[in-house]
Coordinates of C-alpha atoms in Angstrom, one line a residue:
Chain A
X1 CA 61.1 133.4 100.3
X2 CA 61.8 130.8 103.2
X3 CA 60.2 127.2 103.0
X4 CA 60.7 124.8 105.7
X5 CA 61.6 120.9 104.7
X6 CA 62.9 117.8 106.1
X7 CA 66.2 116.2 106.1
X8 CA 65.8 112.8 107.1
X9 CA 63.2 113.8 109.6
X10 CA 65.3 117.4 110.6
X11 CA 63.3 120.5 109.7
X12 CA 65.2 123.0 108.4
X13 CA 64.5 126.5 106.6
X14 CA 66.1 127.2 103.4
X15 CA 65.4 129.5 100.4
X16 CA 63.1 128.4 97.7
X17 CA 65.0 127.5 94.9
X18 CA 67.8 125.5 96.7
X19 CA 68.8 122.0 95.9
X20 CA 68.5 119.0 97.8
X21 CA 72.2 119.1 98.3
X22 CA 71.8 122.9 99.7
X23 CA 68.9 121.8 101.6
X24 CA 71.3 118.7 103.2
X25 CA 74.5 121.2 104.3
X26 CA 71.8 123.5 105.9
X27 CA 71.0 120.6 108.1
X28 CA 74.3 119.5 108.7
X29 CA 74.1 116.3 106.7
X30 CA 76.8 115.7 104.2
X31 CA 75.8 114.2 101.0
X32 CA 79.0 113.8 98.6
X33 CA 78.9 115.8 95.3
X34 CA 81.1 115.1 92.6
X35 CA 81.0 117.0 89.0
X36 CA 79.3 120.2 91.0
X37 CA 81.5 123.2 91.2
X38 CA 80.0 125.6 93.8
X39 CA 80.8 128.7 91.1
X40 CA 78.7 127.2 88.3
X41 CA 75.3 126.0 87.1
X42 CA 74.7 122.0 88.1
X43 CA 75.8 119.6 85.6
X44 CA 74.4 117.0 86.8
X45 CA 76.5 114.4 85.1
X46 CA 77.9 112.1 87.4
X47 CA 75.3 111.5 89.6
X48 CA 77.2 110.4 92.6
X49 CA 75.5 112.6 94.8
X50 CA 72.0 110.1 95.1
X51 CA 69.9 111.1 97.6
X52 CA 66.2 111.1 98.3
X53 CA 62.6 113.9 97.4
X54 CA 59.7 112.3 98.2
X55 CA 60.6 109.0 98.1
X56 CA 62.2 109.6 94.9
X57 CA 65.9 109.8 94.0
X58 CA 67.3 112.1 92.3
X59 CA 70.8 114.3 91.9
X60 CA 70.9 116.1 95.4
X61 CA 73.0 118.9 93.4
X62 CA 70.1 119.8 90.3
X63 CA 67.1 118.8 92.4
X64 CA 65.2 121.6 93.9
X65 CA 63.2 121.2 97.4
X66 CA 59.6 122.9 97.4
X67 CA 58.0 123.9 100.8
X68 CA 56.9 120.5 103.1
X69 CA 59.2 118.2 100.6
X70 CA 60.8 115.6 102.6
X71 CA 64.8 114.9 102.0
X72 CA 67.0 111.7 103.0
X73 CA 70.5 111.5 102.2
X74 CA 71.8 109.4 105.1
X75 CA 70.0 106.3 104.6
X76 CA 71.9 103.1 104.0
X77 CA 70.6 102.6 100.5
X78 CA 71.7 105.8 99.3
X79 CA 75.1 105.1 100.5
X80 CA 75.3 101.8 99.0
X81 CA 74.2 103.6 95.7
X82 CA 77.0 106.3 95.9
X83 CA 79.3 104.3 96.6
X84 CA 78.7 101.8 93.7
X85 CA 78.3 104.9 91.2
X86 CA 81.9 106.0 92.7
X87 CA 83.1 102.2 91.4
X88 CA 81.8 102.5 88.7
X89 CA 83.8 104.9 87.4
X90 CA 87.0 103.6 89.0
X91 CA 86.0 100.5 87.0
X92 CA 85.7 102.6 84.1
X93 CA 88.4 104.5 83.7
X94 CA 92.6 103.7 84.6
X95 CA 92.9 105.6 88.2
X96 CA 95.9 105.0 89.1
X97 CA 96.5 107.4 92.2
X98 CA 99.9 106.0 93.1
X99 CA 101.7 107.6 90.8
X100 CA 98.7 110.6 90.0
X101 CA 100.0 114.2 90.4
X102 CA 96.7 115.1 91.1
X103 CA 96.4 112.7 94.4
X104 CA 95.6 114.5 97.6
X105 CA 93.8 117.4 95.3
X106 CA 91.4 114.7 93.6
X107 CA 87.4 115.5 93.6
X108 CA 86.9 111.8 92.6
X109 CA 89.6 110.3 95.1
X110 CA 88.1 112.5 98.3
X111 CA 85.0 111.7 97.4
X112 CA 85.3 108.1 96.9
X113 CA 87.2 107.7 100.4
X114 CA 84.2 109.8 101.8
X115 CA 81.4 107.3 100.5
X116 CA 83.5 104.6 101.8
X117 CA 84.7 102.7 99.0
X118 CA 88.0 100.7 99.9
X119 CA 88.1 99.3 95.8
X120 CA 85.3 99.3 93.3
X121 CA 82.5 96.6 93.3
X122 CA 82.8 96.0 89.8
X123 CA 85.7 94.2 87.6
X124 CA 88.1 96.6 86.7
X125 CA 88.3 97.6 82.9
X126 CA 92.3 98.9 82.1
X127 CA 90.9 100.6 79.2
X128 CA 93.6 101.1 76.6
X129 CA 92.7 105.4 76.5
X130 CA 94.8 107.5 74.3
X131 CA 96.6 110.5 75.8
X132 CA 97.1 113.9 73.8
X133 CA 100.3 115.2 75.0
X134 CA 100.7 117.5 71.7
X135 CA 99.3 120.7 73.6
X136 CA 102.8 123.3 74.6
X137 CA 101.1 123.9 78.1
X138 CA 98.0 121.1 78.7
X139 CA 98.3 117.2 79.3
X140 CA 95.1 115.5 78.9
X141 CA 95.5 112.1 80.1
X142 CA 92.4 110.9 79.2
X143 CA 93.2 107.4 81.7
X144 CA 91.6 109.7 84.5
X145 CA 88.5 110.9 82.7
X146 CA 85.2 110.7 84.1
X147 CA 83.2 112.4 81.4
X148 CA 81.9 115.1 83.9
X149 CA 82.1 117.8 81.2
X150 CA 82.8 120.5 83.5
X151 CA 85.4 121.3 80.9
X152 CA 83.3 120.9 78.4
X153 CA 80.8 123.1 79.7
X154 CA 82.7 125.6 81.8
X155 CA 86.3 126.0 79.8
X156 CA 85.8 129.5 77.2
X157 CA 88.4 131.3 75.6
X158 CA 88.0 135.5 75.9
X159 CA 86.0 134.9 72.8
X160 CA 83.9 132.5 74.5
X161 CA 84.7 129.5 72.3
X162 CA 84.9 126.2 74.0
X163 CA 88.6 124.6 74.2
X164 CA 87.2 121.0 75.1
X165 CA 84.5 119.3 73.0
X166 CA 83.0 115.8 73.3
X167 CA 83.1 113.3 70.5
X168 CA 82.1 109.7 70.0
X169 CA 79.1 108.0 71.6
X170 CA 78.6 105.3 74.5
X171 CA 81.9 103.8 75.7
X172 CA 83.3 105.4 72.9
X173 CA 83.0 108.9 74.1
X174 CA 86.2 111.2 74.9
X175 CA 87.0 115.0 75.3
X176 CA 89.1 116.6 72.4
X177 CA 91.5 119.6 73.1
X178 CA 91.3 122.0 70.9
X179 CA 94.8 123.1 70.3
X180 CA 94.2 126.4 68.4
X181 CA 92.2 127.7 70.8
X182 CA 94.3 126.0 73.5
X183 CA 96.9 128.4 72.1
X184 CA 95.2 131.7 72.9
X185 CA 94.6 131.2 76.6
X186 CA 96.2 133.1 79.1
X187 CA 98.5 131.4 81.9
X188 CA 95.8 132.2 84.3
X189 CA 93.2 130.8 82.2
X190 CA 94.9 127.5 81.9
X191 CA 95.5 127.1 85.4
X192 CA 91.4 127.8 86.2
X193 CA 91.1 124.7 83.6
X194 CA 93.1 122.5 85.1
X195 CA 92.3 123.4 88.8
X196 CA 88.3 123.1 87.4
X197 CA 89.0 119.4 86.5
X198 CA 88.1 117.4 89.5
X199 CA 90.4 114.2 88.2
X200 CA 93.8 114.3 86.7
X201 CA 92.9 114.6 83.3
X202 CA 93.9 117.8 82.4
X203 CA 97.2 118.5 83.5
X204 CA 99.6 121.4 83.7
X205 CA 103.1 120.5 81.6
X206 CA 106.2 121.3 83.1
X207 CA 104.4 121.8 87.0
X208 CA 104.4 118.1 87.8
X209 CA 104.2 117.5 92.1
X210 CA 104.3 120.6 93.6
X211 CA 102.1 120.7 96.3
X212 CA 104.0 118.0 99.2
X213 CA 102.3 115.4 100.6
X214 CA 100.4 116.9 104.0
X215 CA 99.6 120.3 102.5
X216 CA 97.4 119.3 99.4
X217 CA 94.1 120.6 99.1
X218 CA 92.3 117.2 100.9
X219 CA 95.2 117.3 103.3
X220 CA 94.3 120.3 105.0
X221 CA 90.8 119.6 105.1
X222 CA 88.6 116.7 103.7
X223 CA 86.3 116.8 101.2
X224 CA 83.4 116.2 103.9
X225 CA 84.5 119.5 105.9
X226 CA 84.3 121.3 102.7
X227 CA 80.9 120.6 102.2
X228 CA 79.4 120.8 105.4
X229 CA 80.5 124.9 105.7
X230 CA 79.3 125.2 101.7
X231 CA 82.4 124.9 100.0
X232 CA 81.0 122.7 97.1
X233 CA 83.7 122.4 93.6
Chain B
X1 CA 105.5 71.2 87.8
X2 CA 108.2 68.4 88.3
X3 CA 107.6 66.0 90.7
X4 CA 111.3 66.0 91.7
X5 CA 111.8 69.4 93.3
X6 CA 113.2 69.4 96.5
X7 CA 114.2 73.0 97.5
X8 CA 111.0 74.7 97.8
X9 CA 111.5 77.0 101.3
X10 CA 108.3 75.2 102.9
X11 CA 109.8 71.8 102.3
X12 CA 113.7 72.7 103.8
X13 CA 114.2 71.5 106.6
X14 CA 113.5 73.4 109.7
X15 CA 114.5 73.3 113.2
X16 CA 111.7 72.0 116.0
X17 CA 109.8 74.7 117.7
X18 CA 110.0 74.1 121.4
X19 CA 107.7 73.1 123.7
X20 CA 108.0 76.5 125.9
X21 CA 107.6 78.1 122.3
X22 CA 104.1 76.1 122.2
X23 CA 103.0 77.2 125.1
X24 CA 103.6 80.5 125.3
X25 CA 102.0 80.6 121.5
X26 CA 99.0 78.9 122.7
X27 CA 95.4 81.0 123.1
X28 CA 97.3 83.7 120.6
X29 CA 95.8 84.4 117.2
X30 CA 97.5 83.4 114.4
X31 CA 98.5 85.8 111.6
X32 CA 100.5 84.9 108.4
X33 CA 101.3 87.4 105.7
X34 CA 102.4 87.2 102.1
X35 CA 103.7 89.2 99.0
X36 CA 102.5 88.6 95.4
X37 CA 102.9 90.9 92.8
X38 CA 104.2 94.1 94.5
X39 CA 107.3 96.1 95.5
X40 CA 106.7 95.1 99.5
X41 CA 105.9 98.5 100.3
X42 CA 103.0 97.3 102.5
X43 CA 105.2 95.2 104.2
X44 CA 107.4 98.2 105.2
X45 CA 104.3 99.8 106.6
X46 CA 104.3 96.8 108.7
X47 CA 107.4 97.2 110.3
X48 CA 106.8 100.5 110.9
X49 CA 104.9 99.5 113.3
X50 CA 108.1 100.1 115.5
X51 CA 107.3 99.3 119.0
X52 CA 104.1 99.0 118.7
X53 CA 104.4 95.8 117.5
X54 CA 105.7 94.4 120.8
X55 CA 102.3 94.7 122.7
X56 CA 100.6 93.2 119.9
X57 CA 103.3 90.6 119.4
X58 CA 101.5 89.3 123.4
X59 CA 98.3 88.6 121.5
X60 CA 99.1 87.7 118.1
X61 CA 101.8 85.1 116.5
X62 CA 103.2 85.6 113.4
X63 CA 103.1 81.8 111.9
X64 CA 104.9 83.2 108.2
X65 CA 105.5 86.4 106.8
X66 CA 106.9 88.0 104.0
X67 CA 110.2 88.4 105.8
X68 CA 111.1 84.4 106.0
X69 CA 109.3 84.1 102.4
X70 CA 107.9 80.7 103.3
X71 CA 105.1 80.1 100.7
X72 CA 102.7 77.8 102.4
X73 CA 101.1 77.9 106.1
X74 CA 101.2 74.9 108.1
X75 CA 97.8 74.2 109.9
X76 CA 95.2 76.8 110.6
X77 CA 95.6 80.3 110.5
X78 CA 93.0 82.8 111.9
X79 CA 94.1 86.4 109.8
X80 CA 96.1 86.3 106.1
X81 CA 97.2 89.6 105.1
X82 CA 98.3 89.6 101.4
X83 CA 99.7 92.4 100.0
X84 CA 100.5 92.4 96.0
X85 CA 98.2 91.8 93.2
X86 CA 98.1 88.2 91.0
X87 CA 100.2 88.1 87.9
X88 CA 101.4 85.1 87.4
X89 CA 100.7 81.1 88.1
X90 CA 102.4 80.7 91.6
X91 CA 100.2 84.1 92.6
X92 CA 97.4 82.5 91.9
X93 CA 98.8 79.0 93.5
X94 CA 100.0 81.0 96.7
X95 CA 96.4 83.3 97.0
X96 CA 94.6 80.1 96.5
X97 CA 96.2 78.3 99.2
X98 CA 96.4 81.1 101.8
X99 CA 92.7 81.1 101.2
X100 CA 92.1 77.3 102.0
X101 CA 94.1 78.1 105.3
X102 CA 93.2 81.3 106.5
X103 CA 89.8 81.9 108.3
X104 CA 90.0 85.7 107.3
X105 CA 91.9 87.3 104.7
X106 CA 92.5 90.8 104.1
X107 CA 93.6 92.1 101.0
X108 CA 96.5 95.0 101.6
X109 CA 97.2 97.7 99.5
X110 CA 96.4 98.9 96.1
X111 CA 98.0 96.5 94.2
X112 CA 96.1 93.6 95.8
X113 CA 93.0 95.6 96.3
X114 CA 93.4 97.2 91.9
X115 CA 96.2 95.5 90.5
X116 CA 98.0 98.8 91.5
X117 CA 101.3 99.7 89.2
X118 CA 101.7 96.5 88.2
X119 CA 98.2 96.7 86.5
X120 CA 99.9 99.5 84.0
X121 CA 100.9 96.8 81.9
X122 CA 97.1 95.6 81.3
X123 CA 96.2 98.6 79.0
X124 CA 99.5 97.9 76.9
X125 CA 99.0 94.0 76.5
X126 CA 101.3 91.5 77.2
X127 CA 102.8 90.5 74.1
X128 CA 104.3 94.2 73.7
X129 CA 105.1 94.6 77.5
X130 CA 107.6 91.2 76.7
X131 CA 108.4 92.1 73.2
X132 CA 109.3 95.7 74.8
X133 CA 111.7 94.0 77.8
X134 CA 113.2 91.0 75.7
X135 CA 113.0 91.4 72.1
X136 CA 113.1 95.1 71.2
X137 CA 115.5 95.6 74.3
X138 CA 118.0 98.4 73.9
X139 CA 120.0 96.5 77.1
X140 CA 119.9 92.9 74.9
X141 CA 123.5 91.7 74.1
X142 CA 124.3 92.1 70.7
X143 CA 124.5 89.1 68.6
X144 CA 122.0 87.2 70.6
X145 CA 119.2 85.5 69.6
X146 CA 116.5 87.5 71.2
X147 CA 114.2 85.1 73.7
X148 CA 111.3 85.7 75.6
X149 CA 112.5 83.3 78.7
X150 CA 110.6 80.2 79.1
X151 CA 111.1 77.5 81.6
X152 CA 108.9 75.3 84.2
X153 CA 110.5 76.9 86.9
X154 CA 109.8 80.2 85.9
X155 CA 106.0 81.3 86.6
X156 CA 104.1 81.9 83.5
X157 CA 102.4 85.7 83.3
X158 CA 98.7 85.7 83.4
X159 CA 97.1 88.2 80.9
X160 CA 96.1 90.9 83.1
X161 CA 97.3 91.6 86.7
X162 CA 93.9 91.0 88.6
X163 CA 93.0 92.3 92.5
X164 CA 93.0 89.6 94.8
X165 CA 89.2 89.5 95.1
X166 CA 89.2 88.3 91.4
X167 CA 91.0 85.1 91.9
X168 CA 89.4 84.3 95.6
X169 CA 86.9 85.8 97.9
X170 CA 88.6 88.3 100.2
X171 CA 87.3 89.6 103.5
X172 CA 88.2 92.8 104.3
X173 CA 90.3 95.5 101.7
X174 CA 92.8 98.0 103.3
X175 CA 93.4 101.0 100.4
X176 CA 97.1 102.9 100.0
X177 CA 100.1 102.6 98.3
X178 CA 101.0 101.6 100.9
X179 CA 98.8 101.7 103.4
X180 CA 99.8 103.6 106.6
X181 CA 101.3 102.2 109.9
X182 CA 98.5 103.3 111.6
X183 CA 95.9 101.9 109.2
X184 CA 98.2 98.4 109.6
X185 CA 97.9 98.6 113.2
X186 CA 94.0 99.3 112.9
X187 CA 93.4 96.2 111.6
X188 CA 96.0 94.1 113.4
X189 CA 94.6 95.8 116.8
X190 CA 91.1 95.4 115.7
X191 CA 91.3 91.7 114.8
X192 CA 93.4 91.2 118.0
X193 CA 90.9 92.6 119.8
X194 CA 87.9 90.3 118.5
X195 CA 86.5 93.7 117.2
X196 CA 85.0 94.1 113.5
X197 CA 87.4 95.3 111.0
X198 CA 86.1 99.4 110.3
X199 CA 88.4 101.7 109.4
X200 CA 87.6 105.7 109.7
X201 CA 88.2 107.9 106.2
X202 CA 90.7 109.4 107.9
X203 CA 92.6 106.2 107.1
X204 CA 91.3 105.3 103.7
X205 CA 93.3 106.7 101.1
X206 CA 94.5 105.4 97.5
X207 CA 97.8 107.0 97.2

């Protein structure tokens, strides 16, 4: 069934059941989504993607529109607050897209540029993060994680166990690989885990720069473009 | 700091700038640029510029840059570019005075705007990063006493590299390692120009 709502004060007609986020591409308004992978539920984790129902705000990719509900995405709040939640995790976290393999093809990095962040508001951390390089195929260089848990959630073995698991708590928190189970995935399947990481965290060994500046995935079209014709991961 | 130093490259001296020189510099803006703790990269950008530096070159002077290496800016300056983050004393000596002189000041590049590569050591510490170079050094001579070099002439290392905007308020940040010639000559052109400093995404990138 079709309900009508507003994106900041454009009708448009979507399906019941779509997000906020679905709700702001049909109107041809881009609000920037971060840990959502247009193949898989809504994690919901990262939040970057603030925007406004009803005067309240919520995660424009998990948050679904009902008939008459109003939607803003463009106002300069909701900028200001993506843009800080981007910082934040630049803060967080050691980002250093220099020398990162996975520049140019970085959710977090087109993303960031997108919401207009030229460096993060907030004093920068340099965590001292602990790498597991012990893995025959996968580099997880935890420096880059964001704690999205799309790998978490997403990442099964044919058996369907999970690979990566979370452990600690607070700003103790950090994804384990599972090296055992590591073992038993196919080529393919490693490549869909490393391709589903929207940071640099989880790394192919022995691939390194192989995509030349100009024809990386953001190179050919930005993040924004994406989204606006539906291409959401 | 001794009070006897005498070959600093602000206090050589210089020859007298004429008084055509004067007057042809007169009504231009003034624009000084400087290096701290980076590899000059930005810099490079800079000059590629190519020709389009000359046009700009009828609006803007150039009062010190990176190229003569002259630490301190005489008078007023309208636009400081500084490129490189702050890792040692005279970084924080140089930022603070380009700030005291400088109307606007624009950090460049993401070692001034992050602490960029430099900032790798921050994670490791700095007793182990000079441990790692001077004491543990598979390159030291042998026989040697190992030393960590110490002297009043040499800068001390702060603790962390910090972004510019940590040690003095900047104005306007300009991401890249290094930035591109065209984002260089937005903000140059923009600031010649008398317009605001806004850069489109397609020129904001980290890498």
């Amino acid at each position: 069934m079709s309900i009508t709502v507003t994106v900041d004060g454009v009708p448009v007609t979507v399906e019941e059941g779509a997000t906020v986020a679905d709700a702001a591409t049909a109107a041809g308004a881009y609000v920037p989504t971060l840990c959502f992978h247009e193949d898989h539920p809504a994690l919901g984790t990262c939040r970057v993607c603030a925007a406004r129902l009803d005067g309240r705000v919520v995660a424009a990719c998990s948050a679904e529109v009902h008939d008459g509900a109003e939607v803003e995405v463009a106002a300069d709040d909701l900028a200001t607050m993506r843009r800080q939640v981007v910082g934040l995790l630049f803060a967080e976290g050691n980002h250093v897209c220099p020398s990162c393999e996975k520049s140019g093809r970085c959710d977090l990095q087109a993303v960031a540029a997108e919401t207009g962040m030229l460096t993060s508001e907030f004093p920068y951390r340099y965590p001292g993060r602990e790498t597991d390089p012990g893995d025959a195929r996968i580099w997880l260089a935890r420096d880059r994680c964001i704690l999205c848990q799309r790998c978490v959630d997403l990442v099964r073995d044919d058996e369907g166990r999970p690979v990566f698991t979370l452990t600690g708590r607070g700003p103790d928190t950090r994804v384990e690989l599972d090296h055992a189970t590591a073992a038993g995935l196919s080529d393919e399947q490693v490549a869909a885990a490393v391709d589903l990481c929207p940071v640099g965290a989880i790394l192919r060994k022995g691939v390194g720069y192989d995509e030349p500046i100009g024809a990386r995935r953001f190179d050919v079209a930005s993040v924004r473009e994406r989204a606006l014709r539906g291409e959401r991961r | 700091m001794s009070d006897d130093r005498r070959d600093l490259s602000h206090e050589l001296p210089r020859t007298p700038v004429s008084e055509a020189t004067v007057a042809a510099r007169r009504g231009k803006l003034t624009v000084a640029t400087i290096s701290l703790c980076g590899c000059w990269g930005c810099n490079l950008s800079t000059l590629d510029l190519d020709e389009r530096l000359l046009p700009l070159l009828d609006l803007v002077t150039i009062t010190r840059s990176s190229f003569t290496d002259l630490k301190r800016i005489a008078g007023r300056c309208d636009v400081g570019l500084v490129e490189g983050g702050v890792a040692n004393e005279e970084n924080i000596e140089t930022l603070r005075h380009f700030r005291e002189h400088c109307d606007v000041l624009v950090s460049v590049g993401a070692c001034a705007l992050w602490g960029g590569i430099p900032s790798l050591r921050n994670s490791i510490g700095l007793d182990e990063c000079l441990a790692t170079a001077y004491l543990d050094s598979p390159t030291a001579v042998p026989g040697d006493r190992p030393t960590i070099p110490l002297h009043p002439e040499i800068p001390r290392l702060t603790d962390r590299v910090r972004p510019c905007h940590e040690v003095v308020h900047m104005d306007y940040f300009l991401p890249g390692c290094p930035p591109s010639n065209d984002a260089v000559f937005a903000v140059l052109d923009a600031v010649a120009h008398g317009r605001p400093i806004d850069l489109p995404t397609s020129l904001t990138h980290y890498d």
